[in-house]
XYZ file of C-alpha atoms in Angstrom:
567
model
C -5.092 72.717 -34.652
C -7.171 72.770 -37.394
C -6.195 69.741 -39.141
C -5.738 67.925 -36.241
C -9.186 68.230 -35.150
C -10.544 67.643 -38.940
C -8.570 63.918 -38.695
C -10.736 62.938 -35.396
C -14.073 61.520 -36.300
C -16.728 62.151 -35.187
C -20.704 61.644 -35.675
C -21.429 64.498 -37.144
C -20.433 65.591 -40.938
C -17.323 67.188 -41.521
C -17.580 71.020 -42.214
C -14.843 73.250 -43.346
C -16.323 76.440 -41.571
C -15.455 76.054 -37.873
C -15.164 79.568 -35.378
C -12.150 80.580 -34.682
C -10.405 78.721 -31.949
C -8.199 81.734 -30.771
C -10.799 84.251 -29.890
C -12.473 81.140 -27.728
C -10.895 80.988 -24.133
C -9.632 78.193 -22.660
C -12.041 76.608 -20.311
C -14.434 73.824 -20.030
C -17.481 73.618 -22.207
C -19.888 75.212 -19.598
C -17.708 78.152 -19.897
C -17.769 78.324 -23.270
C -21.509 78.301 -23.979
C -21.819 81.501 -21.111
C -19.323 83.678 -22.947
C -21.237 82.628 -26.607
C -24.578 83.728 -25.194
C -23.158 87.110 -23.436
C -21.894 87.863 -26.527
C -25.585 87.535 -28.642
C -27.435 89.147 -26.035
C -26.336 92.509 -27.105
C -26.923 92.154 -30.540
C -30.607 90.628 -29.791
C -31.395 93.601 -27.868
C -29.755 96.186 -30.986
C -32.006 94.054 -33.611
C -35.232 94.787 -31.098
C -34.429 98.422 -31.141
C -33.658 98.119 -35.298
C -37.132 96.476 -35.379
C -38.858 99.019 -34.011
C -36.920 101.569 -35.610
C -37.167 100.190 -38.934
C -40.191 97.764 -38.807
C -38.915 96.467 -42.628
C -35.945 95.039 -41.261
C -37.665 91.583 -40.529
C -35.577 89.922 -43.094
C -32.188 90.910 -41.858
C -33.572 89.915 -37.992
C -34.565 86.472 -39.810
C -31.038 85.973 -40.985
C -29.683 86.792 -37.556
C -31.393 84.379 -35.920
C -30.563 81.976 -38.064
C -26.867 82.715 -37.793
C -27.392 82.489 -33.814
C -28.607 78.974 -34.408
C -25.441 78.066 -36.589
C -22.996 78.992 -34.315
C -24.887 76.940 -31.361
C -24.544 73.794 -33.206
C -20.703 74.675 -34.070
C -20.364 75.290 -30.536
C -22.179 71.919 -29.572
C -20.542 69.519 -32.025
C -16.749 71.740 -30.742
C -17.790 70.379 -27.543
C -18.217 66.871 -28.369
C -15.004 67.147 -30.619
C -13.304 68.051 -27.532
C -14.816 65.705 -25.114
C -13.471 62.810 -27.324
C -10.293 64.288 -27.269
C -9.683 64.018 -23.811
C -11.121 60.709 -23.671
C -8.710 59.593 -26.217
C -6.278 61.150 -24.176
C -7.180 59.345 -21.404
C -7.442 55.652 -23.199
C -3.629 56.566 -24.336
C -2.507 57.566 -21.180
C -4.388 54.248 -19.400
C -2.661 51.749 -22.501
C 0.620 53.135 -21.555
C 0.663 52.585 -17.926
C -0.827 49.179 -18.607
C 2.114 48.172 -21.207
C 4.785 49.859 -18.709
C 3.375 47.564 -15.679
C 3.690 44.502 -18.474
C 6.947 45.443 -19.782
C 8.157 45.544 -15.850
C 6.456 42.271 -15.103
C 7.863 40.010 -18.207
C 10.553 41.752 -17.953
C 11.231 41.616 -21.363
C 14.268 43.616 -22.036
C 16.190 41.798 -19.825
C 15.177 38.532 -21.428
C 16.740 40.212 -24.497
C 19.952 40.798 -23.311
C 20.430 37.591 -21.544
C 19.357 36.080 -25.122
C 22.225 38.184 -26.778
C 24.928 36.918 -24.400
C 23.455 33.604 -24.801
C 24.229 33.603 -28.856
C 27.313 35.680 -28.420
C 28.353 32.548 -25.973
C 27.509 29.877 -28.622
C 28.943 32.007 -31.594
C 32.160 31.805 -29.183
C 32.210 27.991 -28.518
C 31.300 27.450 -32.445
C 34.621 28.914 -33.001
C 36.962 27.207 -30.422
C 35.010 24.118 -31.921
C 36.172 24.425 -35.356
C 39.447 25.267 -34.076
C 39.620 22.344 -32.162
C 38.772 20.223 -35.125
C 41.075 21.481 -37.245
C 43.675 21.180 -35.172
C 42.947 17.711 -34.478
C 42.714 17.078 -38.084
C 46.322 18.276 -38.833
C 47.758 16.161 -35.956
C 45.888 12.975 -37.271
C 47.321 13.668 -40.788
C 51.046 15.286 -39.679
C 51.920 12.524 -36.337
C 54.006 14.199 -34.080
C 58.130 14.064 -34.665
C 59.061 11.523 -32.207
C 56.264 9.303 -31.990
C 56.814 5.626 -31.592
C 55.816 2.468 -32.996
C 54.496 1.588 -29.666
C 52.311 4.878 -29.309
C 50.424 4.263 -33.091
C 49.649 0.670 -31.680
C 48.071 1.484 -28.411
C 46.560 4.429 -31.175
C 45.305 1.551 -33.390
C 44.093 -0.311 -30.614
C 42.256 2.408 -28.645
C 40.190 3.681 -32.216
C 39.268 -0.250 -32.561
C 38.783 -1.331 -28.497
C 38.376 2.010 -27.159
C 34.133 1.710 -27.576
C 34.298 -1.795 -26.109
C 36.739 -0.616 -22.911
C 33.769 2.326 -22.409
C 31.674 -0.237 -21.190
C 33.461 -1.342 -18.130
C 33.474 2.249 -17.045
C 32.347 1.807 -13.028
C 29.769 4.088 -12.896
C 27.791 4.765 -8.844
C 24.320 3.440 -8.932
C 21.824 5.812 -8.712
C 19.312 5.565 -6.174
C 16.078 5.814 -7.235
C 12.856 6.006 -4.839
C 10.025 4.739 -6.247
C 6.371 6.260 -5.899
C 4.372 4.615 -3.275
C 0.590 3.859 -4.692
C -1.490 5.688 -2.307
C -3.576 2.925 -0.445
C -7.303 1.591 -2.533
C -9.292 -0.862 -2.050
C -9.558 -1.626 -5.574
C -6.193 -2.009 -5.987
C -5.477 -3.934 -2.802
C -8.223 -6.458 -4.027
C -6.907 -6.638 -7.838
C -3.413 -7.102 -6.550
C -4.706 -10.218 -4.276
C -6.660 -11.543 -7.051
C -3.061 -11.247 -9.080
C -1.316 -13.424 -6.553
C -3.898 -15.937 -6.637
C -3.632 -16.592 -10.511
C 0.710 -16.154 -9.692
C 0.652 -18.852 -7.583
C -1.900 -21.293 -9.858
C 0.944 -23.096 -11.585
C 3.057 -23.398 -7.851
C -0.271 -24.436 -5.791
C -1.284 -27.114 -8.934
C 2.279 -28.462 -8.691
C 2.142 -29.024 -5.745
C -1.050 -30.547 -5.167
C 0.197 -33.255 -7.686
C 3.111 -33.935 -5.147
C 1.162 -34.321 -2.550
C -1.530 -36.579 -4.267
C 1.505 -38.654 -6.005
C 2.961 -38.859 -2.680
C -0.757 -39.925 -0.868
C -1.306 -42.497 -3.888
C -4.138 -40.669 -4.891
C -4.274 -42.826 -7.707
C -2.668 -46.823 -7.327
C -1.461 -46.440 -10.664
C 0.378 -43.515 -11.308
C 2.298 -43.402 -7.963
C 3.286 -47.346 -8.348
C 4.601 -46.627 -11.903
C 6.237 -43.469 -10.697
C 7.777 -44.770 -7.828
C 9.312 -47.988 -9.770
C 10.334 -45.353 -12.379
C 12.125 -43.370 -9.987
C 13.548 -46.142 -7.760
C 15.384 -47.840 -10.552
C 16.465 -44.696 -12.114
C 18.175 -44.198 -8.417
C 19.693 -47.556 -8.073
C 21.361 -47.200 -11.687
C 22.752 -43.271 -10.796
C 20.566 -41.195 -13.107
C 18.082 -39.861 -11.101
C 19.367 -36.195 -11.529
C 19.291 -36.986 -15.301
C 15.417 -38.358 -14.814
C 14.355 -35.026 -12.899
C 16.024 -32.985 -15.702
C 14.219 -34.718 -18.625
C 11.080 -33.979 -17.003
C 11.453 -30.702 -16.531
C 12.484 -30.133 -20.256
C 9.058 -32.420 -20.937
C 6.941 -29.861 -18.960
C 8.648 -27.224 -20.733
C 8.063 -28.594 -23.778
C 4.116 -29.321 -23.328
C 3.699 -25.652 -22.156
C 4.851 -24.345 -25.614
C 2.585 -26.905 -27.596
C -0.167 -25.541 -25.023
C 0.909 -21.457 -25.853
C 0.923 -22.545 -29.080
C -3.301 -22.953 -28.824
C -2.787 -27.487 -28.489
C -5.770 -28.708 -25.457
C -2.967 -30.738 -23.037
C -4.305 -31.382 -20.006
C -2.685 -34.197 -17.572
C -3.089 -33.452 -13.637
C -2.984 -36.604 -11.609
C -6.162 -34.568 -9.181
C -8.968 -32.941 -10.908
C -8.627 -29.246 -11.110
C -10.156 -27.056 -8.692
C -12.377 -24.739 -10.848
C -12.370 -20.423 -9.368
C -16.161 -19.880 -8.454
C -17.472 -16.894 -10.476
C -17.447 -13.591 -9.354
C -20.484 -11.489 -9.711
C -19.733 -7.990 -11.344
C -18.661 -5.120 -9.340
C -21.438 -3.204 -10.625
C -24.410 -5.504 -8.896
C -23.094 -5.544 -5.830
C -24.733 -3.351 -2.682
C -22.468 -0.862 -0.388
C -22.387 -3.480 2.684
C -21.473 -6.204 0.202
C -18.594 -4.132 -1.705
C -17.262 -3.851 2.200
C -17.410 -6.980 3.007
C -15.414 -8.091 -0.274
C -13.009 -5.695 1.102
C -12.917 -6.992 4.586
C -12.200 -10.346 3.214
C -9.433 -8.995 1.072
C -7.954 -7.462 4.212
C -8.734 -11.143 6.316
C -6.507 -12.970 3.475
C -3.840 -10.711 3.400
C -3.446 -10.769 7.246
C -3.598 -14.315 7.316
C -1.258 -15.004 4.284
C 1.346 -12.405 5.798
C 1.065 -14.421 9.423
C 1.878 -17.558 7.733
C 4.777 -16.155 5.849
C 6.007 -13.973 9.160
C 5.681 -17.534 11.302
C 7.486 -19.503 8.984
C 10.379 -16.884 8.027
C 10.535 -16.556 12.000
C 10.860 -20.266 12.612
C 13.696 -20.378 10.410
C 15.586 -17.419 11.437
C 14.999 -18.938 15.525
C 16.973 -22.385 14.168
C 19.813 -21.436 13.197
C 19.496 -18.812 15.719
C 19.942 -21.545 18.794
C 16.999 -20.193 19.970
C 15.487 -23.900 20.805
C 19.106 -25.523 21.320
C 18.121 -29.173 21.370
C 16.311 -28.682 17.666
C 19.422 -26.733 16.336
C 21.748 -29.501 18.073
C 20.196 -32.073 15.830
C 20.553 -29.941 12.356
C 24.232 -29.391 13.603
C 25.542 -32.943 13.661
C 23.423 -33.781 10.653
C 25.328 -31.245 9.232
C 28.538 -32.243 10.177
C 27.760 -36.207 9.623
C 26.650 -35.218 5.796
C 30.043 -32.848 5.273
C 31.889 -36.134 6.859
C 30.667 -38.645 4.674
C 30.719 -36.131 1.311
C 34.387 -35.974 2.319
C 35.342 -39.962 2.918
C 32.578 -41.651 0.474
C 32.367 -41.445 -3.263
C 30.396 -38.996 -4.652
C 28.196 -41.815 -6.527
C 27.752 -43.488 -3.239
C 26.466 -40.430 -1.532
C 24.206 -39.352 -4.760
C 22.575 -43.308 -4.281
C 21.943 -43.168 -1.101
C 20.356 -39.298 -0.902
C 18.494 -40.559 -4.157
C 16.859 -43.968 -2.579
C 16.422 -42.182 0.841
C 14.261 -39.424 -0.849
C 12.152 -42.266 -2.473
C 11.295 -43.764 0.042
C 10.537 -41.097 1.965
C 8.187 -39.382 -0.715
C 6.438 -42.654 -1.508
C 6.284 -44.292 1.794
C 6.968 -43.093 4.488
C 5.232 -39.864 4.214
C 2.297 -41.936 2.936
C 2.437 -43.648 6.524
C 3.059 -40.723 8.641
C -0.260 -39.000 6.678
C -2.668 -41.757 7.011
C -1.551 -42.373 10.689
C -1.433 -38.995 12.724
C -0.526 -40.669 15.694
C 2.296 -42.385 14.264
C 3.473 -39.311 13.251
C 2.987 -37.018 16.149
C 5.483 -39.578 17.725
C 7.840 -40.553 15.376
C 8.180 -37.739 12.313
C 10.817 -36.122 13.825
C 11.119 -32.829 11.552
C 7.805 -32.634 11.712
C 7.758 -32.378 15.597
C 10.993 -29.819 15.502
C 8.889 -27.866 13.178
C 5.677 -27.558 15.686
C 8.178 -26.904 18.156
C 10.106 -23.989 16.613
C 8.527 -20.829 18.615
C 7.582 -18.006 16.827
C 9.151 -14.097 18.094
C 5.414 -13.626 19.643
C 5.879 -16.666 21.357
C 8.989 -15.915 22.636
C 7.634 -13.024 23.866
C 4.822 -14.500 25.819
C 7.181 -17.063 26.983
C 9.703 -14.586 28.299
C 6.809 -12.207 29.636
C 5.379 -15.105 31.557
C 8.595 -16.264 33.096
C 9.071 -12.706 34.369
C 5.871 -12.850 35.901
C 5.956 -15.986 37.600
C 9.094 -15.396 39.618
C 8.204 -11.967 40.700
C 5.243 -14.046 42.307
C 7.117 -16.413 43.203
C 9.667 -14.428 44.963
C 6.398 -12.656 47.087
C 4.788 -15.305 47.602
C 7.959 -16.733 49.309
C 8.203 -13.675 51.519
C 5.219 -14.128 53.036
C 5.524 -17.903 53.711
C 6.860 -18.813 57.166
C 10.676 -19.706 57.488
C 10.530 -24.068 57.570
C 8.085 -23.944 55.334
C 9.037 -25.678 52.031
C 7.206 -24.819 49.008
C 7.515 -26.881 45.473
C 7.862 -25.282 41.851
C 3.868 -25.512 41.019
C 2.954 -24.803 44.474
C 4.538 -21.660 44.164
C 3.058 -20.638 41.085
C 0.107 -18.705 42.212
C -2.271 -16.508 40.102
C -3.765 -13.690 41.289
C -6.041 -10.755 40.092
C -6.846 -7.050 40.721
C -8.460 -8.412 43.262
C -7.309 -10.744 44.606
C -5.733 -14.764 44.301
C -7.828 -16.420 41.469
C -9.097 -19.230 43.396
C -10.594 -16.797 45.877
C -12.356 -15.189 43.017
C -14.189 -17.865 41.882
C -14.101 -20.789 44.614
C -11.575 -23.015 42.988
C -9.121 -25.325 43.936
C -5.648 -23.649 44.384
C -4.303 -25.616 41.523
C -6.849 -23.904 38.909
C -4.882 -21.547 37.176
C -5.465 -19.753 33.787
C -3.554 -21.238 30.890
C -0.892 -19.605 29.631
C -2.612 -18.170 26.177
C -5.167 -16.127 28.837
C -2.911 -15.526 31.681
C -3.905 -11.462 31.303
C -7.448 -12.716 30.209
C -9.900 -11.319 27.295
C -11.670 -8.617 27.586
C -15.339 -9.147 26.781
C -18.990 -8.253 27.808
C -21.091 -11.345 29.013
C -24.928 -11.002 27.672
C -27.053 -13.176 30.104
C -30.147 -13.917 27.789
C -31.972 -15.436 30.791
C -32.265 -11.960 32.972
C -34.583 -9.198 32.067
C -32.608 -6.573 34.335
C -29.909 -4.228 32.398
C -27.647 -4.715 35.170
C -27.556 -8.371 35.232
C -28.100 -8.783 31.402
C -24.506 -7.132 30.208
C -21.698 -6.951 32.573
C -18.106 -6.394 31.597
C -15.647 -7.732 32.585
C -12.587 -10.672 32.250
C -12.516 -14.261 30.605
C -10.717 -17.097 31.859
C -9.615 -20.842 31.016
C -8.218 -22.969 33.418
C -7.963 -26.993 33.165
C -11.361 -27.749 33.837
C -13.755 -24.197 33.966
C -14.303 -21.255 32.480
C -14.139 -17.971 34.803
C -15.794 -14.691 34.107
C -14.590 -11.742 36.221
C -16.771 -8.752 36.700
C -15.522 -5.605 36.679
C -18.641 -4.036 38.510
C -18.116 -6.660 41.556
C -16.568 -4.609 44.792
C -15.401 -7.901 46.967
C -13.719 -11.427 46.406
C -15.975 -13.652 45.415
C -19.159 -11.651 44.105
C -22.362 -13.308 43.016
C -21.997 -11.348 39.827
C -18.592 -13.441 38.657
C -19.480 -16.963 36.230
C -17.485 -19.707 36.767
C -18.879 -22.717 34.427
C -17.335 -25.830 34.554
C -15.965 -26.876 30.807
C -17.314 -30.610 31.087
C -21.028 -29.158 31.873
C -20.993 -27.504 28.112
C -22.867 -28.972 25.517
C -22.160 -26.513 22.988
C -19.840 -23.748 22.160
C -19.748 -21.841 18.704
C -18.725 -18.419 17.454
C -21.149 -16.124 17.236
C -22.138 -12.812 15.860
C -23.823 -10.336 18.325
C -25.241 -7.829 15.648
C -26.304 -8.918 12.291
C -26.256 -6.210 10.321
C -22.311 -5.761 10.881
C -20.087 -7.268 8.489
C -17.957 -9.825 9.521
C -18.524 -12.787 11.176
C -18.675 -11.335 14.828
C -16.884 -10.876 17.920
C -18.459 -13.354 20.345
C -18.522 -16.822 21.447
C -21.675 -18.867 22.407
C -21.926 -21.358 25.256
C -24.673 -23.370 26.273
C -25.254 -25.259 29.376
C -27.920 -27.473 31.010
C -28.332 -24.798 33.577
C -29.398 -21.560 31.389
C -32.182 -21.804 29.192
C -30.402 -19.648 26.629
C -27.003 -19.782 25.390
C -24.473 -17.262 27.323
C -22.877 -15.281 24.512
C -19.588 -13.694 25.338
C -19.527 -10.303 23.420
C -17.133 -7.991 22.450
C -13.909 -9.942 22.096
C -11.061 -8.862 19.998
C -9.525 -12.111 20.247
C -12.665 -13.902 19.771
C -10.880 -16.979 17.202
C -7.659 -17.255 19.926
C -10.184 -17.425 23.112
C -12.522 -19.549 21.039
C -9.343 -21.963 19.657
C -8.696 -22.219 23.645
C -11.531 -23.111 24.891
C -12.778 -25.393 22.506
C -9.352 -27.160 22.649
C -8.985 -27.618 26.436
C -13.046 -28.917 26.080
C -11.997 -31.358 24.280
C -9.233 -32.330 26.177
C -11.797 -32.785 28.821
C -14.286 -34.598 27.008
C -12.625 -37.247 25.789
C -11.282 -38.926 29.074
C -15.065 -38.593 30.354
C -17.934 -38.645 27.572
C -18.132 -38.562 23.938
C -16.720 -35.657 22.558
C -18.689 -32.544 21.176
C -18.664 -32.493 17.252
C -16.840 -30.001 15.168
C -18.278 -26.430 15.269
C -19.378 -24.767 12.148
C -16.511 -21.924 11.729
């Protein structure tokens, strides 16, 4: 015990006179400093009676004393040996239970053993390997008895081809999803400004055919078009629209190459600059975005109208304009079959000629002529789109269900004719009771359901008659506003104005500080002294395209028609 306790260290020096451990008792250290002053009390009290016996003994009651003192400091600094025994007792005990949670959680002995199996697995297949080689090696060097001349062909063959015959191994296509990009405004933006520098080279081409084709300039479309006539007359216009192509090719490498080439037959149309990101103001960075959003919309319409035009042809959809593509399709089969194939390329070649160069240069400088006489271009207007088809069908639907009970209630004799029949009516009521119109006033067909929309009557200073909501309406000759606040048939608080009174109609934009360019349509009329503005109009461009269509309709079989707006 001795030299166990001599190896702990402790702040005091080390001694080599300690008391003896066994006579000590074992308890705490309280105890032990009670039983070493019970057991100098008695000899205190013997030196007192020594003292007085022998009053020369003060030396030997000197010595005592300082013996006494000896042992408490022994006692004091066994104490402190044994208090940092237990605590280092303790700290073991505490650093064992800690590695004994770790070992449980890494598990680490397990890892162990599946790392054993793991090498005793690849020791095994390291083995079989070798074996397998030098088996292999033996039959390659020792061929089999038997073996024919045939067999070390296909052999020969396979060691040569076999790497070549690996590659026409069908193997199922994967499918792989791509990551959608979540959705940014940034990135929307970038990826429009992309498509407009994508389609550059595509939008300048064909800008060039269309100014060619308008003789844009005298000189270049006269020399082009003798170019290409008598290259069609002689049979080598496919050969003249092949060399060209290899020409453009061939000025776009001399222009990669760093060579200034520039030949456009129109000027080009320089981008305007941007300003930087960084200068621009919250409401301006949202109204870039808005735009963004407006040309995407718009460019996907166009697209979606003109894939849905297409897909409604040859869908019989309109069956007088898919008539005409089918015997034009059957005449050109019929003639590819009975005439030459040099006749057919001629005539194909001189027809597109003189279509490019002249009569599409006719048909453009005369609209009239060619709203009556370009007939793909009329088939074309005339293709519906799948919303149109959809209004269409809606409407039809609608008009004989009122047809059908509005024949119900008419009288038997009574005989009633198609547009007669065709009655519009309200929540309220028949439309020309509404609004004290003739019975042939009914709303066109693009506002049968009408357009929502607030009407702001600058003119009036009461709340109730300065906003009132309600619905808009176009009809042949006036424009009907239906309160939704008036209780009877023909309330003082519906607007009827009649479209030839207007003498001007633009968009407008109720609240300024909104981006955009509004929701609302201004009218103005000899009889308010302030423009009516018709507010809150999702449909604002279709009810504005509308109206300002049938005005002009109107206005030019009685005055001088209104100007353009500014849009």
């Amino acid at each position: 015990m001795l030299k166990r306790l001599d190896k702990i260290r402790f702040r005091g020096q080390k001694r080599d006179d300690f008391l003896d451990l066994a006579e000590s008792p074992n308890g705490s250290d309280n105890e032990c400093g009670d039983d070493i002053l019970l057991r100098t009390r008695p000899s205190l009290k013997s030196q007192d009676t020594e003292e007085l016996g022998d009053p020369a003994g003060s030396g030997a009651l000197n010595m005592a004393a300082a013996f006494q003192d000896f042992q408490r400091s022994e006692s004091d600094r066994l104490n402190e040996v044994k208090g940092h025994l237990e605590i280092a007792l303790l700290e073991k005990h505490f650093l064992q239970e800690e590695l004994r949670k770790l070992r449980e959680e890494t598990n680490v002995e397990k890892m162990k053993e599946e790392l054993e199996r793991e090498r005793g697995k690849r020791l095994d297949l390291e083995l079989r390997m070798n074996e397998v080689l030098k088996s292999r090696s033996v039959m390659e060097r020792k061929p089999p008895q038997g073996e024919t001349l045939y067999l070390r062909a296909w052999r020969w063959l396979y060691d040569r081809l076999g790497v070549y015959i690996e590659d026409f191994r069908f193997v199922p296509e994967e499918n792989t999803v791509e990551a959608e990009e979540p959705l940014s405004a940034k990135r929307l933006t970038e990826n429009m400004r992309r498509l407009k520098r994508g389609a550059r080279p595509v939008t300048n081409f064909m800008r060039n055919l269309s100014a060619l084709s308008n003789w844009h300039s005298v000189y270049t479309s006269a020399i082009s078009f003798i170019i290409y006539m008598n290259a069609a007359w002689h049979g080598w216009a496919i050969p003249m629209l092949l060399f060209l192509a290899i020409l453009r090719l061939s000025l776009n490498y001399l222009i990669a190459k760093g060579w200034r080439i520039q030949w456009s037959i129109v000027p080009d149309i320089t981008d305007p600059i941007e300003p930087s990101k960084d200068d621009l103001t919250v409401s301006e960075k949202f109204q870039l975005v808005l735009d963004v959003a407006q040309k995407a919309q718009n460019l996907f319409g166009k697209m979606a109208d003109v894939l849905e035009k297409i897909k409604n042809l040859f869908m019989w959809v309109q069956p007088e304009i898919t008539q005409k593509l089918y015997i034009s399709l059957w005449v050109t089969f019929l003639s590819s079959c009975i005439l030459p194939y040099k006749l057919v390329g001629f005539m194909i070649g001189l027809y597109a000629g003189i279509k490019f160069f002249i009569i599409d240069f006719l048909f453009k400088s005369c609209p009239k002529l060619r709203d009556k006489y370009d007939t793909p271009h009329i088939d074309w207007n005339n293709l519906p789109t799948d919303p149109q088809l959809k209004e269409r069908t809606n409407a039809t639907m609608s008009r004989r269900v009122r047809t059908r009970t509005y024949e119900s209630t008419v009288p038997c004799g009574v005989n009633l004719d198609a547009d007669s029949a065709r009655i519009h009516s309200t929540k309220k009521g028949a439309f020309h009771e509404i609004f004290n119109v003739s019975e042939n006033e009914r709303p066109l067909p693009v506002c049968e359901n009408g357009w929502r929309c607030c009407l702001i009557n600058r003119d009036r200073k009461m709340p109730t008659d300065y906003i009132r909501n309600g619905m808009l309406y176009v009809t042949e000759n006036y424009l009907c506003f239906e309160s939704s606040s008036s209780k009877s048939a023909s309330s003082k608080k519906n607007k009827v104005i009649k479209l030839a009174d207007i003498t001007d109609i633009q968009k407008y934009k109720v609240l300024s500080v909104l981006p955009g360019s509004g929701m609302g349509i201004s009218i103005a009329t000899p009889s308010t002294q302030k423009p009516l503005v018709f507010g809150a109009m999702i449909h604002r461009d279709e009810a504005f395209e509308a109206i300002f269509t049938q005005y002009m309709k109107i206005t030019t079989t009685s005055r001088q028609p209104l100007g353009s707006p500014e849009l």
